[in-house]
Amino acid sequence: MFLLDGTWVASATDLVVALRCEYQLLARRAEVAGLIEPVEEGRDVMMARAASLGIDHERAALDREVARHGAGPQGVVVIEQPSVTSRAALEAAHEATVAAIAGGAAVVYQAAFFDGTLHGLADFVVRTPADGRGPLRWEPADTKLARHARAEALLQLAAYAWQLERLGLPAPRDVHLWLGDGSRTHHRDADLRPVLVDRVGRLRQLLDAPVSVPAWGTDDLRWCGWCARCRAAAEARRDVLLVAGVRTDQRATLVDAGLDTIEALGAAAPDAPPEGLRAPVFAKVRAQAALQAAQDASATPEHPEGVVRAEVADPEALALLPPPNPGDVFFDFEGDPLHVDDRWGELGLEYLFGVLTHRDGGPPGATTYFPLWAHDRDAERHALEEFIDWLVARRRTPGLADLHVYHYAPYEVTALKRLVQRYGTRADELDELLKDGVFVDLYGIVRRGVRVSQRSYSIKKLEPLYMGDDERDGEVADGAESVVVYAEFRALVEAGRADEAADRLEALRAYNEYDCLSTLRLRDWLLDRRADPGGGPAPVARPGGATSGGQVLGGAREPLHRLLLPRHQQHGALLQE
């Protein structure tokens, strides 16, 4: 969005922004007008990686179209994009698009549209063959890394189809998405047009109003609550939406009752829930707010996050924890959701199965960590089979039949189900493990059983409670960064830079090992809370004679030289250990 000769010009992207968050759109306009300062959005490494892959996907699509139709006036015509947002430049790109279509181009790449108030760039406009029922049509197509059509992408395509019709061309019958898994989806423009008309009308209503600093959190504007602008606004007013577990509909009820900040909710009378909010729900969010307010009040320049606190919320939920077993396993996946495999036509790769166990015969608290690497589909299948086979065999070991596999959040089980379905292997074994309740999701127990003073219940936010001085200090900070580091590893391998590639892989290994160890420590911490919910941690018997707080990062490590071995040489390593 920009100001052109006194008129606000919006883009197809602005249509999508307004669909998600009208507050973000108007705050951006106020920023362009100089009324407010920009918001620091931080570096989103996952978005940067997705953008890079999106460019590659788009270029690959362009290469395919050129190979099919050739380049030139009757084939693929590439529109040069304006380097500045002047009226002359926008009109020139628009006119070049019109000329390419009029000249009979089979495909127009980066087709530009501009009508004075709305502009956009369609990845492709493709000529459809005559169907015997009407003239030739030109229809928009966009490349997206996603595996499924999304409302935002369809709204943009509908805007391009509308612009094509306004050129006097026959109305497009369909709009098209060329997805990251190689599939193509087709959608009736007539089904999308009513939504487009509504959203364009709303966009114009918003932009026709005088420029001002928009108010956040009101009923007048749609707001999302998670974009950088919304986060900044909520933070500035310490909005009750920052309380973990408070939904937007519950926020409205709380705000109407005057409980619009973290502190106000935390200090509210416990026996006076607002009308429309059930007493148990109110008690839960009120207690959560009180904890968060206490943590925030304890912040110092040296410790800006404050002191993380926790309390038992439901002893019965903690009672669901199985008793410790010497065979217990602590499991964590590392995956690249953006990995593309041309042979399979699917996105995503689980490139590391991380497994942590208690070390037999080792000192108290000692652990052994096993990584199973999978850098392609064949290796992914082998890793799946190796892990399941090892787990089944381990349960048959005397004294280990009652072992459990601990993980945090549903992803691990969901991914295993997906892999079993993908490869058609080990379905019966996984089904038996699931029926026997072998997998234990600690996230569900945490959310029901304890209350933590953090705004997020991600495992990394819980670690100050139980990891002590063993803080994360590796190269990889979080899951999004792990995706980027893994992409760097693959690029270094392709470039023949094995030593640097090994460094990246070791960083990923260390990150995953810490996640597994964090899962173990969390399980032990929860057992301590069960043993002594009202006071300090009470020791709980651990396998190998250890109690909570034992050695963590002293696990046995796989030799680094094995990390880059071909998968068939790694296969079986876990079963041999």
Coordinates of C-alpha atoms in Angstrom, one line a residue:
M1 CA 0.0 0.0 0.0
F2 CA 1.3 3.5 -0.9
L3 CA 0.1 7.0 -1.5
L4 CA 0.0 8.0 -5.2
D5 CA -1.1 11.5 -6.2
G6 CA -3.2 11.8 -3.1
T7 CA -4.9 8.4 -3.5
W8 CA -4.2 5.3 -1.5
V9 CA -3.3 2.4 -3.8
A10 CA -3.7 -1.1 -2.3
S11 CA -2.3 -4.3 -3.6
A12 CA -3.8 -7.8 -3.8
T13 CA -1.6 -8.6 -0.8
D14 CA -3.4 -5.8 1.2
L15 CA -6.6 -7.6 0.4
V16 CA -5.2 -10.6 2.2
V17 CA -3.9 -8.6 5.1
A18 CA -7.3 -7.0 5.6
L19 CA -8.9 -10.4 5.5
R20 CA -6.8 -11.5 8.4
C21 CA -6.2 -8.2 10.3
E22 CA -7.8 -4.9 9.5
Y23 CA -5.9 -3.3 12.3
Q24 CA -2.6 -4.3 10.8
L25 CA -3.6 -2.7 7.5
L26 CA -4.6 0.6 9.0
A27 CA -1.6 0.7 11.3
R28 CA 0.6 0.2 8.2
R29 CA -1.2 3.1 6.5
A30 CA -0.7 5.3 9.6
E31 CA 3.0 4.3 9.5
V32 CA 3.3 5.3 5.8
A33 CA 1.6 8.6 6.7
G34 CA 4.2 9.2 9.4
L35 CA 1.7 9.1 12.3
I36 CA 3.3 6.1 14.1
E37 CA 6.7 4.4 14.2
P38 CA 7.4 1.1 12.5
V39 CA 7.2 -2.0 14.6
E40 CA 10.3 -4.3 15.0
E41 CA 9.1 -7.6 13.6
G42 CA 12.4 -9.5 14.2
R43 CA 13.9 -12.0 11.9
D44 CA 11.6 -14.9 11.0
V45 CA 14.0 -17.5 9.8
M46 CA 11.2 -19.9 8.8
M47 CA 9.5 -17.2 6.7
A48 CA 12.8 -16.4 5.0
R49 CA 13.4 -20.0 4.2
A50 CA 9.9 -20.4 2.9
A51 CA 10.3 -17.3 0.7
S52 CA 13.5 -18.6 -0.8
L53 CA 11.9 -22.0 -1.6
G54 CA 8.9 -20.1 -2.9
I55 CA 11.1 -18.3 -5.4
D56 CA 12.7 -21.6 -6.4
H57 CA 9.2 -23.1 -6.9
E58 CA 8.1 -20.2 -9.0
R59 CA 11.2 -20.3 -11.2
A60 CA 10.8 -24.0 -11.7
A61 CA 7.2 -23.5 -12.8
L62 CA 8.4 -20.8 -15.3
D63 CA 11.0 -23.1 -16.7
R64 CA 8.4 -25.8 -17.3
E65 CA 6.1 -23.3 -19.1
V66 CA 8.9 -22.1 -21.3
A67 CA 9.9 -25.7 -22.1
R68 CA 6.3 -26.4 -23.0
H69 CA 5.4 -23.3 -25.0
G70 CA 8.7 -21.7 -25.8
A71 CA 9.6 -18.0 -25.2
G72 CA 8.3 -15.2 -27.3
P73 CA 5.1 -13.4 -28.2
Q74 CA 3.2 -16.7 -28.9
G75 CA 4.8 -18.5 -26.0
V76 CA 5.8 -17.3 -22.6
V77 CA 6.0 -13.5 -22.2
V78 CA 7.8 -12.1 -19.2
I79 CA 6.6 -8.7 -18.0
E80 CA 9.3 -6.4 -16.6
Q81 CA 8.3 -5.2 -13.2
P82 CA 8.3 -1.5 -12.3
S83 CA 11.3 -0.5 -10.3
V84 CA 9.4 2.4 -8.7
T85 CA 5.8 2.9 -7.6
S86 CA 5.0 5.8 -10.0
R87 CA 1.8 6.0 -11.9
A88 CA 3.7 5.9 -15.2
A89 CA 5.6 2.8 -14.2
L90 CA 2.5 1.0 -13.0
E91 CA 0.6 1.8 -16.1
A92 CA 3.4 0.7 -18.3
A93 CA 3.6 -2.7 -16.7
H94 CA -0.2 -3.0 -16.9
E95 CA -0.2 -2.0 -20.6
A96 CA 2.6 -4.5 -21.3
T97 CA 0.4 -7.3 -19.8
V98 CA -2.6 -6.2 -22.0
A99 CA -0.4 -6.2 -25.1
A100 CA 1.0 -9.7 -24.3
I101 CA -2.5 -11.1 -24.0
A102 CA -3.7 -9.3 -27.1
G103 CA -0.7 -10.7 -29.0
G104 CA -1.8 -14.2 -28.2
A105 CA 0.7 -15.2 -25.5
A106 CA 0.2 -18.7 -24.2
V107 CA 1.5 -17.7 -20.8
V108 CA 2.2 -14.2 -19.3
Y109 CA 4.6 -14.4 -16.4
Q110 CA 4.4 -11.7 -13.7
A111 CA 1.2 -10.2 -15.2
A112 CA 0.7 -6.7 -13.8
F113 CA -2.6 -5.1 -13.1
F114 CA -3.3 -1.5 -12.1
D115 CA -6.7 0.3 -12.1
G116 CA -5.7 3.5 -10.2
T117 CA -6.6 2.2 -6.8
L118 CA -5.6 -1.5 -6.8
H119 CA -2.5 -3.2 -8.3
G120 CA -1.2 -6.7 -8.3
L121 CA 1.2 -9.2 -9.9
A122 CA -0.1 -12.6 -10.9
D123 CA 2.6 -15.2 -11.1
F124 CA 1.1 -16.5 -14.3
V125 CA -1.8 -15.8 -16.7
V126 CA -2.4 -18.9 -18.9
R127 CA -4.4 -19.2 -22.1
T128 CA -7.0 -21.9 -22.0
P129 CA -7.8 -23.9 -25.2
A130 CA -11.2 -23.5 -26.8
D131 CA -13.7 -25.9 -25.3
G132 CA -16.3 -25.6 -28.1
R133 CA -18.5 -23.6 -25.9
G134 CA -17.0 -20.2 -26.0
P135 CA -13.9 -18.1 -26.9
L136 CA -10.4 -18.5 -25.6
R137 CA -9.9 -17.4 -22.0
W138 CA -6.9 -16.2 -20.0
E139 CA -6.9 -17.4 -16.4
P140 CA -4.6 -16.6 -13.4
A141 CA -2.4 -19.1 -11.8
D142 CA -0.2 -18.7 -8.7
T143 CA 2.6 -20.9 -7.3
K144 CA 2.4 -21.7 -3.6
L145 CA 4.5 -23.9 -1.4
A146 CA 1.5 -25.0 0.5
R147 CA 0.0 -28.5 0.0
H148 CA -3.6 -27.3 0.0
A149 CA -5.5 -24.3 -1.3
R150 CA -5.9 -21.5 1.3
A151 CA -8.4 -18.7 1.4
E152 CA -5.8 -16.0 1.1
A153 CA -4.3 -17.4 -2.1
L154 CA -7.8 -17.9 -3.6
L155 CA -8.7 -14.3 -2.7
Q156 CA -5.7 -13.0 -4.6
L157 CA -6.4 -15.1 -7.6
A158 CA -10.0 -13.9 -7.6
A159 CA -8.7 -10.3 -7.7
Y160 CA -6.6 -11.1 -10.7
A161 CA -9.5 -12.9 -12.5
W162 CA -11.6 -9.8 -11.9
Q163 CA -8.9 -7.6 -13.4
L164 CA -8.8 -9.8 -16.5
E165 CA -12.5 -9.5 -16.9
R166 CA -12.3 -5.7 -16.6
L167 CA -9.9 -5.7 -19.6
G168 CA -12.9 -6.8 -21.7
L169 CA -11.8 -10.4 -21.9
P170 CA -14.1 -13.3 -21.4
A171 CA -14.6 -14.0 -17.6
P172 CA -12.1 -16.6 -16.4
R173 CA -14.0 -19.8 -15.6
D174 CA -11.3 -21.1 -13.2
V175 CA -8.3 -19.9 -11.2
H176 CA -5.4 -22.2 -10.5
L177 CA -2.9 -23.0 -7.8
W178 CA 0.3 -24.8 -8.5
L179 CA 1.2 -26.3 -5.2
G180 CA 4.5 -27.2 -3.6
D181 CA 3.9 -31.0 -3.8
G182 CA 3.5 -30.8 -7.6
S183 CA -0.3 -30.9 -7.6
R184 CA -2.5 -28.3 -9.3
T185 CA -5.9 -27.3 -8.0
H186 CA -8.6 -25.5 -10.0
H187 CA -11.3 -23.3 -8.5
R188 CA -14.5 -21.8 -10.0
D189 CA -14.1 -18.0 -10.2
A190 CA -17.9 -17.6 -9.9
D191 CA -17.7 -19.2 -6.5
L192 CA -15.0 -16.8 -5.3
R193 CA -16.5 -13.6 -6.8
P194 CA -19.0 -12.8 -4.1
V195 CA -16.3 -13.0 -1.4
L196 CA -14.0 -10.8 -3.5
V197 CA -16.7 -8.2 -4.0
D198 CA -17.3 -8.1 -0.2
R199 CA -13.6 -7.8 0.6
V200 CA -12.9 -5.2 -2.0
G201 CA -15.8 -3.2 -0.7
R202 CA -14.6 -3.4 2.9
L203 CA -11.0 -2.5 1.8
R204 CA -12.3 0.6 0.1
Q205 CA -14.4 1.5 3.1
L206 CA -11.3 1.3 5.3
L207 CA -9.1 3.3 3.0
D208 CA -11.6 6.0 2.2
A209 CA -11.8 6.9 5.9
P210 CA -9.4 9.7 7.0
V211 CA -5.9 8.6 8.0
S212 CA -5.6 8.2 11.8
V213 CA -3.9 5.9 14.3
P214 CA -6.3 3.0 14.6
A215 CA -7.6 1.7 18.0
W216 CA -6.7 -1.9 18.8
G217 CA -8.9 -4.5 20.3
T218 CA -12.2 -2.9 19.5
D219 CA -15.2 -4.3 17.7
D220 CA -14.9 -1.8 14.9
L221 CA -11.9 -3.5 13.3
R222 CA -11.0 -7.1 12.6
W223 CA -7.8 -7.9 14.4
C224 CA -5.8 -11.2 14.6
G225 CA -3.9 -10.9 17.9
W226 CA -0.7 -12.5 16.6
C227 CA 0.8 -10.2 13.9
A228 CA 3.6 -7.9 15.0
R229 CA 1.3 -4.9 15.2
C230 CA -1.3 -6.7 17.3
R231 CA 1.4 -8.1 19.6
A232 CA 2.9 -4.6 20.1
A233 CA -0.5 -3.1 20.9
A234 CA -1.4 -5.9 23.3
E235 CA 2.0 -5.6 25.0
A236 CA 1.7 -1.8 25.4
R237 CA -1.5 -2.1 27.3
R238 CA -0.7 -5.5 29.0
D239 CA -3.9 -6.8 27.5
V240 CA -5.6 -9.7 29.0
L241 CA -5.1 -11.5 25.7
L242 CA -1.5 -12.1 26.8
V243 CA -2.7 -14.5 29.5
A244 CA -2.0 -18.0 28.5
G245 CA -5.3 -19.8 27.6
V246 CA -7.4 -16.7 27.1
R247 CA -9.3 -16.9 23.8
T248 CA -10.5 -13.9 21.8
D249 CA -14.1 -14.5 22.7
Q250 CA -13.2 -14.8 26.4
R251 CA -11.2 -11.6 26.1
A252 CA -14.3 -9.8 25.0
T253 CA -16.2 -11.0 28.0
L254 CA -13.4 -10.1 30.4
V255 CA -12.9 -6.6 28.8
D256 CA -16.7 -5.9 29.1
A257 CA -16.3 -6.7 32.8
G258 CA -13.4 -4.3 33.2
L259 CA -10.8 -7.0 33.5
D260 CA -8.8 -5.8 30.5
T261 CA -5.2 -6.3 31.7
I262 CA -3.1 -9.1 33.1
E263 CA -3.0 -7.4 36.5
A264 CA -6.8 -6.6 36.6
L265 CA -7.7 -10.2 35.9
G266 CA -5.1 -11.6 38.4
A267 CA -6.5 -9.4 41.1
A268 CA -10.1 -10.0 40.4
A269 CA -12.4 -11.5 43.1
P270 CA -12.2 -15.3 42.7
D271 CA -15.9 -15.8 43.4
A272 CA -17.3 -13.2 40.9
P273 CA -16.9 -14.6 37.4
P274 CA -18.2 -12.2 34.6
E275 CA -21.5 -13.1 33.1
G276 CA -21.0 -15.4 30.2
L277 CA -17.8 -17.0 31.6
R278 CA -18.2 -20.3 33.5
A279 CA -16.8 -20.2 37.0
P280 CA -14.2 -23.0 36.5
V281 CA -12.9 -21.3 33.3
F282 CA -12.7 -17.9 35.1
A283 CA -10.9 -19.5 38.1
K284 CA -8.4 -21.0 35.7
V285 CA -7.6 -17.9 33.7
R286 CA -7.6 -15.7 36.9
A287 CA -5.0 -17.9 38.5
Q288 CA -2.9 -17.9 35.4
A289 CA -3.0 -14.1 35.2
A290 CA -2.0 -13.8 38.9
L291 CA 1.0 -16.0 38.2
Q292 CA 2.0 -14.1 35.1
A293 CA 1.7 -10.8 36.9
A294 CA 3.9 -12.0 39.7
Q295 CA 6.6 -13.2 37.2
D296 CA 6.5 -9.9 35.4
A297 CA 6.7 -7.9 38.6
S298 CA 9.9 -9.9 39.5
A299 CA 11.8 -8.8 36.4
T300 CA 15.1 -7.0 36.8
P301 CA 17.6 -5.6 34.2
E302 CA 19.7 -8.7 34.9
H303 CA 16.8 -11.1 34.6
P304 CA 14.2 -9.3 32.3
E305 CA 11.9 -12.4 32.1
G306 CA 11.5 -12.5 35.9
V307 CA 11.3 -15.6 38.1
V308 CA 9.3 -18.4 36.5
R309 CA 6.9 -20.0 39.0
A310 CA 4.6 -23.0 38.9
E311 CA 1.8 -24.5 41.0
V312 CA -0.2 -27.7 40.9
A313 CA -3.6 -27.1 39.3
D314 CA -5.0 -30.7 39.2
P315 CA -3.4 -33.5 41.2
E316 CA -5.5 -36.0 39.4
A317 CA -3.9 -35.1 36.1
L318 CA -0.5 -35.6 37.6
A319 CA -1.7 -39.0 38.9
L320 CA -2.0 -40.1 35.2
L321 CA 1.8 -40.2 34.9
P322 CA 3.0 -43.8 34.8
P323 CA 5.6 -44.9 37.4
P324 CA 9.2 -44.6 36.1
N325 CA 10.7 -47.7 34.4
P326 CA 14.4 -48.4 33.5
G327 CA 13.3 -48.8 29.9
D328 CA 11.6 -45.5 29.5
V329 CA 12.3 -43.6 26.3
F330 CA 12.4 -39.9 25.7
F331 CA 11.7 -39.2 22.0
D332 CA 11.8 -36.1 19.8
F333 CA 11.6 -35.6 16.0
E334 CA 13.4 -33.0 14.0
G335 CA 11.8 -32.4 10.6
D336 CA 11.9 -30.1 7.7
P337 CA 8.3 -29.3 6.7
L338 CA 9.5 -27.5 3.6
H339 CA 11.6 -30.3 2.1
V340 CA 10.5 -31.2 -1.4
D341 CA 11.0 -34.6 -2.9
D342 CA 10.3 -34.7 -6.6
R343 CA 10.1 -38.5 -6.7
W344 CA 7.4 -38.8 -4.1
G345 CA 5.7 -35.4 -4.8
E346 CA 5.3 -34.8 -1.1
L347 CA 6.5 -32.0 1.2
G348 CA 8.2 -32.6 4.5
L349 CA 11.0 -34.9 5.8
E350 CA 11.5 -36.3 9.3
Y351 CA 15.3 -36.1 9.1
L352 CA 16.1 -37.0 12.8
F353 CA 14.6 -39.5 15.2
G354 CA 16.1 -38.6 18.5
V355 CA 16.0 -41.3 21.2
L356 CA 17.2 -40.9 24.8
T357 CA 17.3 -43.7 27.4
H358 CA 18.8 -44.3 30.8
R359 CA 22.3 -45.7 30.5
D360 CA 22.6 -49.3 31.8
G361 CA 25.4 -49.6 34.4
G362 CA 26.2 -45.9 34.2
P363 CA 26.4 -43.4 37.1
P364 CA 23.2 -42.0 38.6
G365 CA 21.3 -39.9 36.1
A366 CA 23.5 -40.9 33.1
T367 CA 21.8 -41.2 29.8
T368 CA 22.4 -42.6 26.3
Y369 CA 21.3 -40.7 23.2
F370 CA 20.8 -42.3 19.8
P371 CA 20.2 -40.3 16.6
L372 CA 18.6 -41.9 13.6
W373 CA 19.3 -39.8 10.6
A374 CA 17.2 -39.8 7.4
H375 CA 18.2 -37.5 4.5
D376 CA 15.9 -39.0 1.9
R377 CA 12.7 -41.0 1.6
D378 CA 14.5 -44.4 1.7
A379 CA 16.3 -43.4 4.8
E380 CA 13.2 -42.1 6.4
R381 CA 11.5 -45.4 5.9
H382 CA 14.5 -47.3 7.3
A383 CA 14.6 -45.0 10.3
L384 CA 10.9 -45.6 11.0
E385 CA 11.3 -49.3 10.8
E386 CA 14.4 -49.3 12.9
F387 CA 12.8 -47.2 15.6
I388 CA 9.6 -49.3 15.8
D389 CA 11.4 -52.6 15.7
W390 CA 13.8 -51.5 18.4
L391 CA 10.9 -50.3 20.6
V392 CA 9.0 -53.5 20.2
A393 CA 12.1 -55.5 21.0
R394 CA 12.9 -53.3 24.0
R395 CA 9.4 -54.0 25.5
R396 CA 10.2 -57.7 25.4
T397 CA 13.3 -57.3 27.5
P398 CA 12.7 -58.6 31.0
G399 CA 11.9 -55.8 33.4
L400 CA 11.2 -53.3 30.6
A401 CA 7.7 -54.4 29.5
D402 CA 6.1 -51.4 31.3
L403 CA 8.3 -48.8 29.6
H404 CA 6.8 -45.7 28.1
V405 CA 7.8 -43.3 25.4
Y406 CA 7.6 -39.7 26.6
H407 CA 7.3 -36.8 24.2
Y408 CA 6.0 -33.2 24.3
A409 CA 3.0 -32.2 22.2
P410 CA 1.1 -34.5 19.8
Y411 CA 3.6 -34.1 16.9
E412 CA 5.6 -37.2 17.4
V413 CA 2.7 -39.6 17.4
T414 CA 1.0 -37.7 14.5
A415 CA 4.3 -38.0 12.5
L416 CA 4.7 -41.7 13.2
K417 CA 1.1 -42.3 12.0
R418 CA 1.8 -40.3 8.8
L419 CA 5.0 -42.2 8.1
V420 CA 3.4 -45.6 8.7
Q421 CA 0.7 -44.6 6.2
R422 CA 3.1 -43.1 3.7
Y423 CA 5.3 -46.3 3.6
G424 CA 2.7 -48.9 4.4
T425 CA 4.9 -50.5 7.0
R426 CA 4.8 -51.3 10.7
A427 CA 1.2 -50.3 11.0
D428 CA 0.3 -53.3 13.3
E429 CA 3.2 -52.6 15.5
L430 CA 2.4 -49.0 15.9
D431 CA -1.3 -49.8 16.5
E432 CA -0.3 -52.1 19.3
L433 CA 2.0 -49.5 20.9
L434 CA -0.8 -46.9 20.8
K435 CA -3.5 -49.3 22.1
D436 CA -1.1 -50.2 25.0
G437 CA -0.7 -46.6 25.9
V438 CA 3.0 -46.7 25.5
F439 CA 3.3 -43.1 24.2
V440 CA 2.8 -40.4 26.9
D441 CA 2.3 -36.8 25.8
L442 CA 3.6 -34.6 28.6
Y443 CA 2.1 -31.5 27.1
G444 CA -1.4 -32.7 27.9
I445 CA -0.4 -33.5 31.5
V446 CA 1.3 -30.1 31.9
R447 CA -1.8 -28.2 30.6
R448 CA -4.1 -30.1 32.9
G449 CA -1.9 -30.7 35.9
V450 CA 0.2 -27.6 36.5
R451 CA 0.0 -23.8 36.1
V452 CA 3.1 -22.0 35.0
S453 CA 3.7 -18.3 35.0
Q454 CA 4.8 -18.1 31.4
R455 CA 2.6 -16.8 28.5
S456 CA 3.5 -19.8 26.5
Y457 CA 3.6 -23.5 27.5
S458 CA 6.2 -24.5 25.0
I459 CA 8.7 -26.8 26.5
K460 CA 11.4 -24.2 26.2
K461 CA 9.4 -21.8 28.4
L462 CA 9.1 -24.5 31.1
E463 CA 12.8 -25.3 31.2
P464 CA 13.7 -22.6 33.8
L465 CA 11.7 -24.7 36.3
Y466 CA 13.8 -27.9 36.0
M467 CA 17.0 -27.5 33.9
G468 CA 18.9 -25.5 36.4
D469 CA 22.3 -24.3 35.1
D470 CA 22.0 -26.6 32.1
E471 CA 20.7 -23.8 29.9
R472 CA 20.4 -23.9 26.1
D473 CA 23.6 -22.4 24.6
G474 CA 23.9 -24.2 21.2
E475 CA 23.9 -22.8 17.7
V476 CA 20.3 -23.8 17.1
A477 CA 17.8 -21.8 19.2
D478 CA 14.4 -23.3 18.2
G479 CA 12.5 -25.4 15.7
A480 CA 12.3 -22.8 13.0
E481 CA 16.1 -22.2 13.2
S482 CA 16.7 -26.0 13.0
V483 CA 14.9 -26.0 9.6
V484 CA 17.3 -23.4 8.3
V485 CA 20.4 -25.1 9.7
Y486 CA 19.3 -28.4 8.1
A487 CA 18.9 -26.6 4.8
E488 CA 22.4 -25.2 5.2
F489 CA 23.7 -28.8 5.9
R490 CA 22.2 -30.1 2.7
A491 CA 23.6 -27.2 0.7
L492 CA 27.1 -27.8 2.1
V493 CA 26.9 -31.5 1.3
E494 CA 26.0 -30.6 -2.3
A495 CA 28.9 -28.2 -2.4
G496 CA 31.3 -30.9 -1.2
R497 CA 32.1 -29.0 2.0
A498 CA 31.9 -32.1 4.3
D499 CA 33.6 -30.6 7.4
E500 CA 31.2 -27.6 7.5
A501 CA 28.2 -29.9 6.8
A502 CA 29.3 -32.1 9.8
D503 CA 29.4 -29.0 12.0
R504 CA 25.8 -28.2 11.0
L505 CA 24.7 -31.7 11.7
E506 CA 26.4 -31.8 15.1
A507 CA 24.6 -28.6 16.0
L508 CA 21.2 -30.2 15.1
R509 CA 22.1 -33.3 17.0
A510 CA 23.0 -31.3 20.1
Y511 CA 19.8 -29.4 19.8
N512 CA 17.7 -32.6 19.5
E513 CA 19.6 -34.3 22.4
Y514 CA 18.8 -31.3 24.6
D515 CA 15.1 -31.6 23.7
C516 CA 15.1 -35.2 24.6
L517 CA 16.9 -34.5 27.9
S518 CA 14.5 -31.7 28.6
T519 CA 11.6 -34.1 28.1
L520 CA 13.2 -36.5 30.7
R521 CA 13.8 -33.7 33.2
L522 CA 10.2 -32.4 32.7
R523 CA 8.8 -35.9 33.4
D524 CA 10.9 -36.1 36.6
W525 CA 9.8 -32.6 37.6
L526 CA 6.2 -33.6 37.2
L527 CA 6.7 -36.7 39.3
D528 CA 8.2 -34.5 42.0
R529 CA 5.1 -32.2 41.9
R530 CA 2.9 -35.3 42.3
A531 CA 4.9 -36.4 45.3
D532 CA 4.8 -33.0 47.0
P533 CA 2.2 -30.7 45.3
G534 CA 2.2 -28.2 48.1
G535 CA 5.9 -27.7 48.9
G536 CA 9.4 -28.1 47.4
P537 CA 10.4 -30.9 45.2
A538 CA 10.5 -34.3 46.9
P539 CA 12.9 -37.0 45.5
V540 CA 11.2 -39.6 43.4
A541 CA 13.0 -42.9 42.8
R542 CA 14.6 -42.9 39.4
P543 CA 16.0 -45.8 37.3
G544 CA 19.6 -46.4 38.1
G545 CA 19.3 -44.9 41.5
A546 CA 19.2 -41.3 40.3
T547 CA 16.8 -38.6 41.5
S548 CA 15.6 -35.5 39.7
G549 CA 18.5 -33.1 39.2
G550 CA 21.1 -35.7 38.1
Q551 CA 23.6 -35.4 35.2
V552 CA 22.0 -34.5 32.0
L553 CA 24.3 -33.7 29.1
G554 CA 26.7 -36.5 29.9
G555 CA 25.0 -39.1 27.6
A556 CA 26.9 -41.5 25.4
R557 CA 27.4 -40.0 22.0
E558 CA 27.6 -41.5 18.6
P559 CA 30.9 -40.9 16.8
L560 CA 30.7 -37.9 14.6
H561 CA 32.1 -39.7 11.6
R562 CA 28.9 -41.8 11.5
L563 CA 26.7 -38.8 11.0
L564 CA 27.5 -38.5 7.3
L565 CA 27.6 -42.2 6.4
P566 CA 25.3 -43.5 3.8
R567 CA 22.0 -44.6 5.4
H568 CA 22.6 -48.3 4.7
Q569 CA 25.7 -48.1 6.8
Q570 CA 23.8 -46.4 9.6
H571 CA 20.9 -48.9 9.5
G572 CA 20.8 -51.3 12.3
A573 CA 23.1 -49.2 14.6
L574 CA 20.3 -48.6 17.1
L575 CA 19.5 -52.3 17.4
Q576 CA 23.1 -53.1 17.9
E577 CA 23.6 -50.6 20.8

